[in-house]
């Protein structure tokens, strides 16, 4: 039930992009160790949004490693309290996406971020681009890596220009149309979405496909 979780090696310190559901976070740690990464060096967790498959594990990582957790100011209270209705977790459970007994562990004392803010992890700079649509505070993180300019998109946009529209509070085509243009002309090479495959070249083409689709009359391709 976890989303795709990414780790960026920031010259010794580690930044975790999203934290999974929180059911078996030790498996994430094991994967890191298998790749030669020391989880004790996690200094920041950057949440693309509050939904349980992305933010449910944040408290575990924060409590275990003492790392800072960043989330958009629009969704900070949701992560802090774990409110099931505000998370739309009640709807997700009814839809069969989560176990009925699953509980989101609240993660208080997060760091709130706004559109255009930067987060520095050991001299590696992540820029936040808030693109409401999948959720009210969905955030993409842009960062220059050795391999090229990367964008971590959470559930905002996926490979092939697919979007993450949901039928629940906080998600809507209107906010998508109004905000998706923030991702135009960025020159993204590497596209790392929260689900499905990632893209290691010409990622901007996939983003542009979503931007163009949201200018048409029909509903764009959706991930559910």
PDB file of C-alpha atoms in Angstrom:
ATOM      1  CA  UNK A   1       0.000   0.000   0.000  1.00  0.00           C
ATOM      2  CA  UNK A   2       3.042   2.292  -0.044  1.00  0.00           C
ATOM      3  CA  UNK A   3       3.584   4.885  -2.730  1.00  0.00           C
ATOM      4  CA  UNK A   4       6.923   5.023  -4.512  1.00  0.00           C
ATOM      5  CA  UNK A   5       9.454   6.332  -2.005  1.00  0.00           C
ATOM      6  CA  UNK A   6      12.686   7.978  -3.107  1.00  0.00           C
ATOM      7  CA  UNK A   7      15.930   8.696  -1.290  1.00  0.00           C
ATOM      8  CA  UNK A   8      18.283  11.463  -2.408  1.00  0.00           C
ATOM      9  CA  UNK A   9      21.882  11.232  -1.182  1.00  0.00           C
ATOM     10  CA  UNK A  10      22.730  14.818  -0.286  1.00  0.00           C
ATOM     11  CA  UNK A  11      26.475  14.431   0.042  1.00  0.00           C
ATOM     12  CA  UNK A  12      26.180  12.263   3.132  1.00  0.00           C
ATOM     13  CA  UNK A  13      22.828  13.342   4.535  1.00  0.00           C
ATOM     14  CA  UNK A  14      19.717  11.708   3.106  1.00  0.00           C
ATOM     15  CA  UNK A  15      16.411  13.225   2.042  1.00  0.00           C
ATOM     16  CA  UNK A  16      13.397  10.942   1.877  1.00  0.00           C
ATOM     17  CA  UNK A  17      10.683  11.878  -0.598  1.00  0.00           C
ATOM     18  CA  UNK A  18       7.441  10.583   0.945  1.00  0.00           C
ATOM     19  CA  UNK A  19       7.288   8.005   3.710  1.00  0.00           C
ATOM     20  CA  UNK A  20       4.779   5.338   2.749  1.00  0.00           C
ATOM     21  CA  UNK A  21       1.828   4.020   4.721  1.00  0.00           C
ATOM     22  CA  UNK A  22       3.664   3.323   7.963  1.00  0.00           C
ATOM     23  CA  UNK A  23       2.631  -0.352   8.136  1.00  0.00           C
ATOM     24  CA  UNK A  24       6.082  -1.892   7.588  1.00  0.00           C
ATOM     25  CA  UNK A  25       8.561   0.983   7.418  1.00  0.00           C
ATOM     26  CA  UNK A  26      11.375  -1.353   8.387  1.00  0.00           C
ATOM     27  CA  UNK A  27      11.136  -2.835   4.878  1.00  0.00           C
ATOM     28  CA  UNK A  28      11.888   0.607   3.444  1.00  0.00           C
ATOM     29  CA  UNK A  29      14.902   0.828   5.742  1.00  0.00           C
ATOM     30  CA  UNK A  30      15.992  -2.628   4.609  1.00  0.00           C
ATOM     31  CA  UNK A  31      15.800  -1.563   0.959  1.00  0.00           C
ATOM     32  CA  UNK A  32      17.943   1.464   1.763  1.00  0.00           C
ATOM     33  CA  UNK A  33      20.546  -0.664   3.488  1.00  0.00           C
ATOM     34  CA  UNK A  34      20.553  -3.095   0.568  1.00  0.00           C
ATOM     35  CA  UNK A  35      21.466  -0.118  -1.650  1.00  0.00           C
ATOM     36  CA  UNK A  36      24.311   0.885   0.669  1.00  0.00           C
ATOM     37  CA  UNK A  37      22.475   3.803   2.292  1.00  0.00           C
ATOM     38  CA  UNK A  38      22.606   4.431   6.029  1.00  0.00           C
ATOM     39  CA  UNK A  39      19.097   5.292   7.310  1.00  0.00           C
ATOM     40  CA  UNK A  40      20.651   6.977  10.340  1.00  0.00           C
ATOM     41  CA  UNK A  41      21.616   9.772   7.940  1.00  0.00           C
ATOM     42  CA  UNK A  42      18.017  10.644   7.048  1.00  0.00           C
ATOM     43  CA  UNK A  43      17.756  14.311   7.996  1.00  0.00           C
ATOM     44  CA  UNK A  44      14.616  15.338   6.092  1.00  0.00           C
ATOM     45  CA  UNK A  45      11.342  13.819   4.913  1.00  0.00           C
ATOM     46  CA  UNK A  46       9.687  15.818   2.141  1.00  0.00           C
ATOM     47  CA  UNK A  47       6.010  14.937   1.808  1.00  0.00           C
ATOM     48  CA  UNK A  48       4.374  15.568  -1.539  1.00  0.00           C
ATOM     49  CA  UNK A  49       0.994  15.463   0.197  1.00  0.00           C
ATOM     50  CA  UNK A  50      -0.804  14.080   3.221  1.00  0.00           C
ATOM     51  CA  UNK A  51      -2.592  11.006   1.818  1.00  0.00           C
ATOM     52  CA  UNK A  52      -1.931   7.906   3.876  1.00  0.00           C
ATOM     53  CA  UNK A  53       0.169   6.007   1.330  1.00  0.00           C
ATOM     54  CA  UNK A  54       2.552   8.998   1.227  1.00  0.00           C
ATOM     55  CA  UNK A  55       2.414  10.510   4.706  1.00  0.00           C
ATOM     56  CA  UNK A  56       1.368   7.688   7.021  1.00  0.00           C
ATOM     57  CA  UNK A  57       4.961   6.676   7.738  1.00  0.00           C
ATOM     58  CA  UNK A  58       6.269  10.172   8.456  1.00  0.00           C
ATOM     59  CA  UNK A  59       5.837   9.940  12.228  1.00  0.00           C
ATOM     60  CA  UNK A  60       7.767   6.655  12.347  1.00  0.00           C
ATOM     61  CA  UNK A  61      10.764   8.113  10.525  1.00  0.00           C
ATOM     62  CA  UNK A  62      10.644  11.314  12.568  1.00  0.00           C
ATOM     63  CA  UNK A  63      10.500   9.440  15.870  1.00  0.00           C
ATOM     64  CA  UNK A  64      13.184   6.942  14.930  1.00  0.00           C
ATOM     65  CA  UNK A  65      15.743   9.184  13.245  1.00  0.00           C
ATOM     66  CA  UNK A  66      14.919  12.657  14.543  1.00  0.00           C
ATOM     67  CA  UNK A  67      14.530  14.013  11.019  1.00  0.00           C
ATOM     68  CA  UNK A  68      12.553  17.083   9.991  1.00  0.00           C
ATOM     69  CA  UNK A  69       9.269  16.510   8.161  1.00  0.00           C
ATOM     70  CA  UNK A  70       8.122  19.058   5.566  1.00  0.00           C
ATOM     71  CA  UNK A  71       4.561  19.390   4.258  1.00  0.00           C
ATOM     72  CA  UNK A  72       2.597  22.171   2.543  1.00  0.00           C
ATOM     73  CA  UNK A  73       0.895  24.601   4.898  1.00  0.00           C
ATOM     74  CA  UNK A  74      -2.433  23.629   3.280  1.00  0.00           C
ATOM     75  CA  UNK A  75      -2.081  20.054   4.566  1.00  0.00           C
ATOM     76  CA  UNK A  76       0.083  20.493   7.657  1.00  0.00           C
ATOM     77  CA  UNK A  77      -2.828  20.221  10.075  1.00  0.00           C
ATOM     78  CA  UNK A  78      -3.981  17.000   8.398  1.00  0.00           C
ATOM     79  CA  UNK A  79      -0.617  15.308   8.963  1.00  0.00           C
ATOM     80  CA  UNK A  80      -0.318  16.765  12.461  1.00  0.00           C
ATOM     81  CA  UNK A  81      -3.691  15.369  13.567  1.00  0.00           C
ATOM     82  CA  UNK A  82      -4.256  12.381  11.278  1.00  0.00           C
ATOM     83  CA  UNK A  83      -7.899  13.396  10.895  1.00  0.00           C
ATOM     84  CA  UNK A  84      -9.467  10.563   8.877  1.00  0.00           C
ATOM     85  CA  UNK A  85     -12.133  12.692   7.181  1.00  0.00           C
ATOM     86  CA  UNK A  86      -9.718  15.452   6.206  1.00  0.00           C
ATOM     87  CA  UNK A  87      -7.409  12.765   4.809  1.00  0.00           C
ATOM     88  CA  UNK A  88     -10.374  11.304   2.851  1.00  0.00           C
ATOM     89  CA  UNK A  89      -9.184   8.071   4.429  1.00  0.00           C
ATOM     90  CA  UNK A  90     -12.773   7.129   5.255  1.00  0.00           C
ATOM     91  CA  UNK A  91     -13.639   7.275   1.539  1.00  0.00           C
ATOM     92  CA  UNK A  92     -10.477   5.369   0.606  1.00  0.00           C
ATOM     93  CA  UNK A  93     -11.356   2.604   3.052  1.00  0.00           C
ATOM     94  CA  UNK A  94     -14.887   2.330   1.670  1.00  0.00           C
ATOM     95  CA  UNK A  95     -13.322   2.043  -1.795  1.00  0.00           C
ATOM     96  CA  UNK A  96     -11.161  -0.885  -0.672  1.00  0.00           C
ATOM     97  CA  UNK A  97      -7.824   0.913  -0.977  1.00  0.00           C
ATOM     98  CA  UNK A  98      -6.842   0.436   2.691  1.00  0.00           C
ATOM     99  CA  UNK A  99      -7.430  -2.117   5.418  1.00  0.00           C
ATOM    100  CA  UNK A 100     -10.491  -1.173   7.507  1.00  0.00           C
ATOM    101  CA  UNK A 101      -8.373  -1.230  10.687  1.00  0.00           C
ATOM    102  CA  UNK A 102      -5.617   1.013   9.331  1.00  0.00           C
ATOM    103  CA  UNK A 103      -4.875   4.064  11.475  1.00  0.00           C
ATOM    104  CA  UNK A 104      -2.862   7.068  10.286  1.00  0.00           C
ATOM    105  CA  UNK A 105      -0.253   7.938  12.915  1.00  0.00           C
ATOM    106  CA  UNK A 106      -0.295  11.719  13.498  1.00  0.00           C
ATOM    107  CA  UNK A 107       2.987  13.514  12.950  1.00  0.00           C
ATOM    108  CA  UNK A 108       3.029  16.752  14.985  1.00  0.00           C
ATOM    109  CA  UNK A 109       5.614  19.523  14.783  1.00  0.00           C
ATOM    110  CA  UNK A 110       6.139  19.372  11.031  1.00  0.00           C
ATOM    111  CA  UNK A 111       7.698  22.210   9.026  1.00  0.00           C
ATOM    112  CA  UNK A 112       5.197  23.948   6.753  1.00  0.00           C
ATOM    113  CA  UNK A 113       6.185  25.017   3.250  1.00  0.00           C
ATOM    114  CA  UNK A 114       4.655  27.371   0.700  1.00  0.00           C
ATOM    115  CA  UNK A 115       4.878  27.612  -3.058  1.00  0.00           C
ATOM    116  CA  UNK A 116       8.405  28.555  -4.103  1.00  0.00           C
ATOM    117  CA  UNK A 117      10.037  27.763  -0.780  1.00  0.00           C
ATOM    118  CA  UNK A 118      13.419  26.050  -0.790  1.00  0.00           C
ATOM    119  CA  UNK A 119      14.613  23.301   1.520  1.00  0.00           C
ATOM    120  CA  UNK A 120      18.345  22.833   1.891  1.00  0.00           C
ATOM    121  CA  UNK A 121      19.666  19.416   2.849  1.00  0.00           C
ATOM    122  CA  UNK A 122      23.440  19.619   3.204  1.00  0.00           C
ATOM    123  CA  UNK A 123      23.762  22.130   0.325  1.00  0.00           C
ATOM    124  CA  UNK A 124      21.327  20.264  -1.947  1.00  0.00           C
ATOM    125  CA  UNK A 125      18.409  22.597  -2.704  1.00  0.00           C
ATOM    126  CA  UNK A 126      14.849  21.354  -3.176  1.00  0.00           C
ATOM    127  CA  UNK A 127      12.329  23.872  -4.510  1.00  0.00           C
ATOM    128  CA  UNK A 128       8.662  23.359  -3.664  1.00  0.00           C
ATOM    129  CA  UNK A 129       6.064  23.848  -6.392  1.00  0.00           C
ATOM    130  CA  UNK A 130       2.556  23.561  -4.993  1.00  0.00           C
ATOM    131  CA  UNK A 131       0.072  22.283  -7.568  1.00  0.00           C
ATOM    132  CA  UNK A 132      -3.416  21.773  -6.084  1.00  0.00           C
ATOM    133  CA  UNK A 133      -5.601  19.294  -7.937  1.00  0.00           C
ATOM    134  CA  UNK A 134      -4.880  15.832  -6.573  1.00  0.00           C
ATOM    135  CA  UNK A 135      -5.111  17.348  -3.098  1.00  0.00           C
ATOM    136  CA  UNK A 136      -5.349  20.918  -1.842  1.00  0.00           C
ATOM    137  CA  UNK A 137      -1.646  21.224  -1.092  1.00  0.00           C
ATOM    138  CA  UNK A 138       0.010  18.715  -3.408  1.00  0.00           C
ATOM    139  CA  UNK A 139       3.669  19.637  -3.763  1.00  0.00           C
ATOM    140  CA  UNK A 140       6.277  18.831  -6.398  1.00  0.00           C
ATOM    141  CA  UNK A 141       9.950  19.077  -5.469  1.00  0.00           C
ATOM    142  CA  UNK A 142      12.468  20.251  -8.070  1.00  0.00           C
ATOM    143  CA  UNK A 143      16.153  19.523  -7.541  1.00  0.00           C
ATOM    144  CA  UNK A 144      19.341  19.494  -9.587  1.00  0.00           C
ATOM    145  CA  UNK A 145      20.945  16.049  -9.457  1.00  0.00           C
ATOM    146  CA  UNK A 146      24.147  14.854 -11.071  1.00  0.00           C
ATOM    147  CA  UNK A 147      21.999  12.974 -13.577  1.00  0.00           C
ATOM    148  CA  UNK A 148      19.961  16.063 -14.504  1.00  0.00           C
ATOM    149  CA  UNK A 149      17.126  18.291 -13.356  1.00  0.00           C
ATOM    150  CA  UNK A 150      14.617  16.160 -11.451  1.00  0.00           C
ATOM    151  CA  UNK A 151      11.025  16.640 -10.359  1.00  0.00           C
ATOM    152  CA  UNK A 152       9.345  14.550  -7.691  1.00  0.00           C
ATOM    153  CA  UNK A 153       5.647  14.899  -8.442  1.00  0.00           C
ATOM    154  CA  UNK A 154       3.804  12.750  -5.910  1.00  0.00           C
ATOM    155  CA  UNK A 155       0.372  12.140  -7.423  1.00  0.00           C
ATOM    156  CA  UNK A 156       0.163  15.380  -9.438  1.00  0.00           C
ATOM    157  CA  UNK A 157       1.372  13.959 -12.744  1.00  0.00           C
ATOM    158  CA  UNK A 158       2.658  10.578 -13.874  1.00  0.00           C
ATOM    159  CA  UNK A 159       4.487   9.188 -16.869  1.00  0.00           C
ATOM    160  CA  UNK A 160       2.586   9.595 -20.161  1.00  0.00           C
ATOM    161  CA  UNK A 161       0.848  12.693 -18.817  1.00  0.00           C
ATOM    162  CA  UNK A 162      -1.576  10.839 -16.572  1.00  0.00           C
ATOM    163  CA  UNK A 163      -3.042  12.896 -13.698  1.00  0.00           C
ATOM    164  CA  UNK A 164      -4.190  11.967 -10.197  1.00  0.00           C
ATOM    165  CA  UNK A 165      -7.790  13.182  -9.977  1.00  0.00           C
ATOM    166  CA  UNK A 166      -9.857  11.746  -7.114  1.00  0.00           C
ATOM    167  CA  UNK A 167     -13.549  11.845  -6.295  1.00  0.00           C
ATOM    168  CA  UNK A 168     -13.167  13.272  -2.798  1.00  0.00           C
ATOM    169  CA  UNK A 169     -12.770  16.549  -0.949  1.00  0.00           C
ATOM    170  CA  UNK A 170      -9.594  18.435  -1.816  1.00  0.00           C
ATOM    171  CA  UNK A 171      -9.312  17.022  -5.326  1.00  0.00           C
ATOM    172  CA  UNK A 172     -10.706  18.642  -8.457  1.00  0.00           C
ATOM    173  CA  UNK A 173     -10.183  19.470 -12.116  1.00  0.00           C
ATOM    174  CA  UNK A 174     -10.579  23.195 -11.470  1.00  0.00           C
ATOM    175  CA  UNK A 175      -7.480  23.467  -9.278  1.00  0.00           C
ATOM    176  CA  UNK A 176      -5.615  21.235 -11.712  1.00  0.00           C
ATOM    177  CA  UNK A 177      -6.402  23.561 -14.638  1.00  0.00           C
ATOM    178  CA  UNK A 178      -5.461  26.644 -12.631  1.00  0.00           C
ATOM    179  CA  UNK A 179      -2.137  25.339 -11.335  1.00  0.00           C
ATOM    180  CA  UNK A 180      -0.664  22.748 -13.713  1.00  0.00           C
ATOM    181  CA  UNK A 181       0.954  25.561 -15.714  1.00  0.00           C
ATOM    182  CA  UNK A 182       3.467  25.997 -12.895  1.00  0.00           C
ATOM    183  CA  UNK A 183       5.180  22.883 -14.273  1.00  0.00           C
ATOM    184  CA  UNK A 184       5.568  24.249 -17.816  1.00  0.00           C
ATOM    185  CA  UNK A 185       8.973  25.109 -19.292  1.00  0.00           C
ATOM    186  CA  UNK A 186      10.998  23.697 -16.399  1.00  0.00           C
ATOM    187  CA  UNK A 187      13.266  21.579 -18.586  1.00  0.00           C
ATOM    188  CA  UNK A 188      12.809  18.477 -16.452  1.00  0.00           C
ATOM    189  CA  UNK A 189      14.894  15.454 -17.382  1.00  0.00           C
ATOM    190  CA  UNK A 190      14.047  13.012 -14.579  1.00  0.00           C
ATOM    191  CA  UNK A 191      10.416  12.571 -13.567  1.00  0.00           C
ATOM    192  CA  UNK A 192       9.750  10.690 -10.321  1.00  0.00           C
ATOM    193  CA  UNK A 193       6.010  10.234  -9.638  1.00  0.00           C
ATOM    194  CA  UNK A 194       4.405   8.628  -6.620  1.00  0.00           C
ATOM    195  CA  UNK A 195       3.192   5.562  -8.512  1.00  0.00           C
ATOM    196  CA  UNK A 196       3.881   3.623 -11.700  1.00  0.00           C
ATOM    197  CA  UNK A 197       7.105   3.971 -13.667  1.00  0.00           C
ATOM    198  CA  UNK A 198       9.597   6.821 -13.414  1.00  0.00           C
ATOM    199  CA  UNK A 199      11.280   8.599 -16.330  1.00  0.00           C
ATOM    200  CA  UNK A 200      15.045   9.163 -16.635  1.00  0.00           C
ATOM    201  CA  UNK A 201      15.126  11.361 -19.755  1.00  0.00           C
ATOM    202  CA  UNK A 202      12.891  14.000 -21.356  1.00  0.00           C
ATOM    203  CA  UNK A 203      10.557  14.035 -18.402  1.00  0.00           C
ATOM    204  CA  UNK A 204       9.219  17.439 -19.424  1.00  0.00           C
ATOM    205  CA  UNK A 205       7.472  15.834 -22.410  1.00  0.00           C
ATOM    206  CA  UNK A 206       5.323  13.782 -20.047  1.00  0.00           C
ATOM    207  CA  UNK A 207       4.492  16.852 -17.984  1.00  0.00           C
ATOM    208  CA  UNK A 208       3.618  18.826 -21.118  1.00  0.00           C
ATOM    209  CA  UNK A 209       1.243  16.040 -22.186  1.00  0.00           C
ATOM    210  CA  UNK A 210      -0.709  16.554 -18.947  1.00  0.00           C
ATOM    211  CA  UNK A 211      -0.680  20.336 -19.355  1.00  0.00           C
ATOM    212  CA  UNK A 212      -2.057  20.059 -22.889  1.00  0.00           C
ATOM    213  CA  UNK A 213      -4.688  17.511 -21.851  1.00  0.00           C
ATOM    214  CA  UNK A 214      -5.988  19.861 -19.170  1.00  0.00           C
ATOM    215  CA  UNK A 215      -6.632  22.465 -21.866  1.00  0.00           C
ATOM    216  CA  UNK A 216      -9.017  20.136 -23.709  1.00  0.00           C
ATOM    217  CA  UNK A 217     -12.736  19.571 -23.153  1.00  0.00           C
ATOM    218  CA  UNK A 218     -12.481  15.909 -22.150  1.00  0.00           C
ATOM    219  CA  UNK A 219     -11.170  14.677 -18.802  1.00  0.00           C
ATOM    220  CA  UNK A 220      -7.463  13.729 -19.075  1.00  0.00           C
ATOM    221  CA  UNK A 221      -6.206  10.196 -18.507  1.00  0.00           C
ATOM    222  CA  UNK A 222      -6.377   9.424 -14.830  1.00  0.00           C
ATOM    223  CA  UNK A 223      -4.384   7.053 -12.612  1.00  0.00           C
ATOM    224  CA  UNK A 224      -7.435   5.344 -11.050  1.00  0.00           C
TER     225      UNK A 224
END
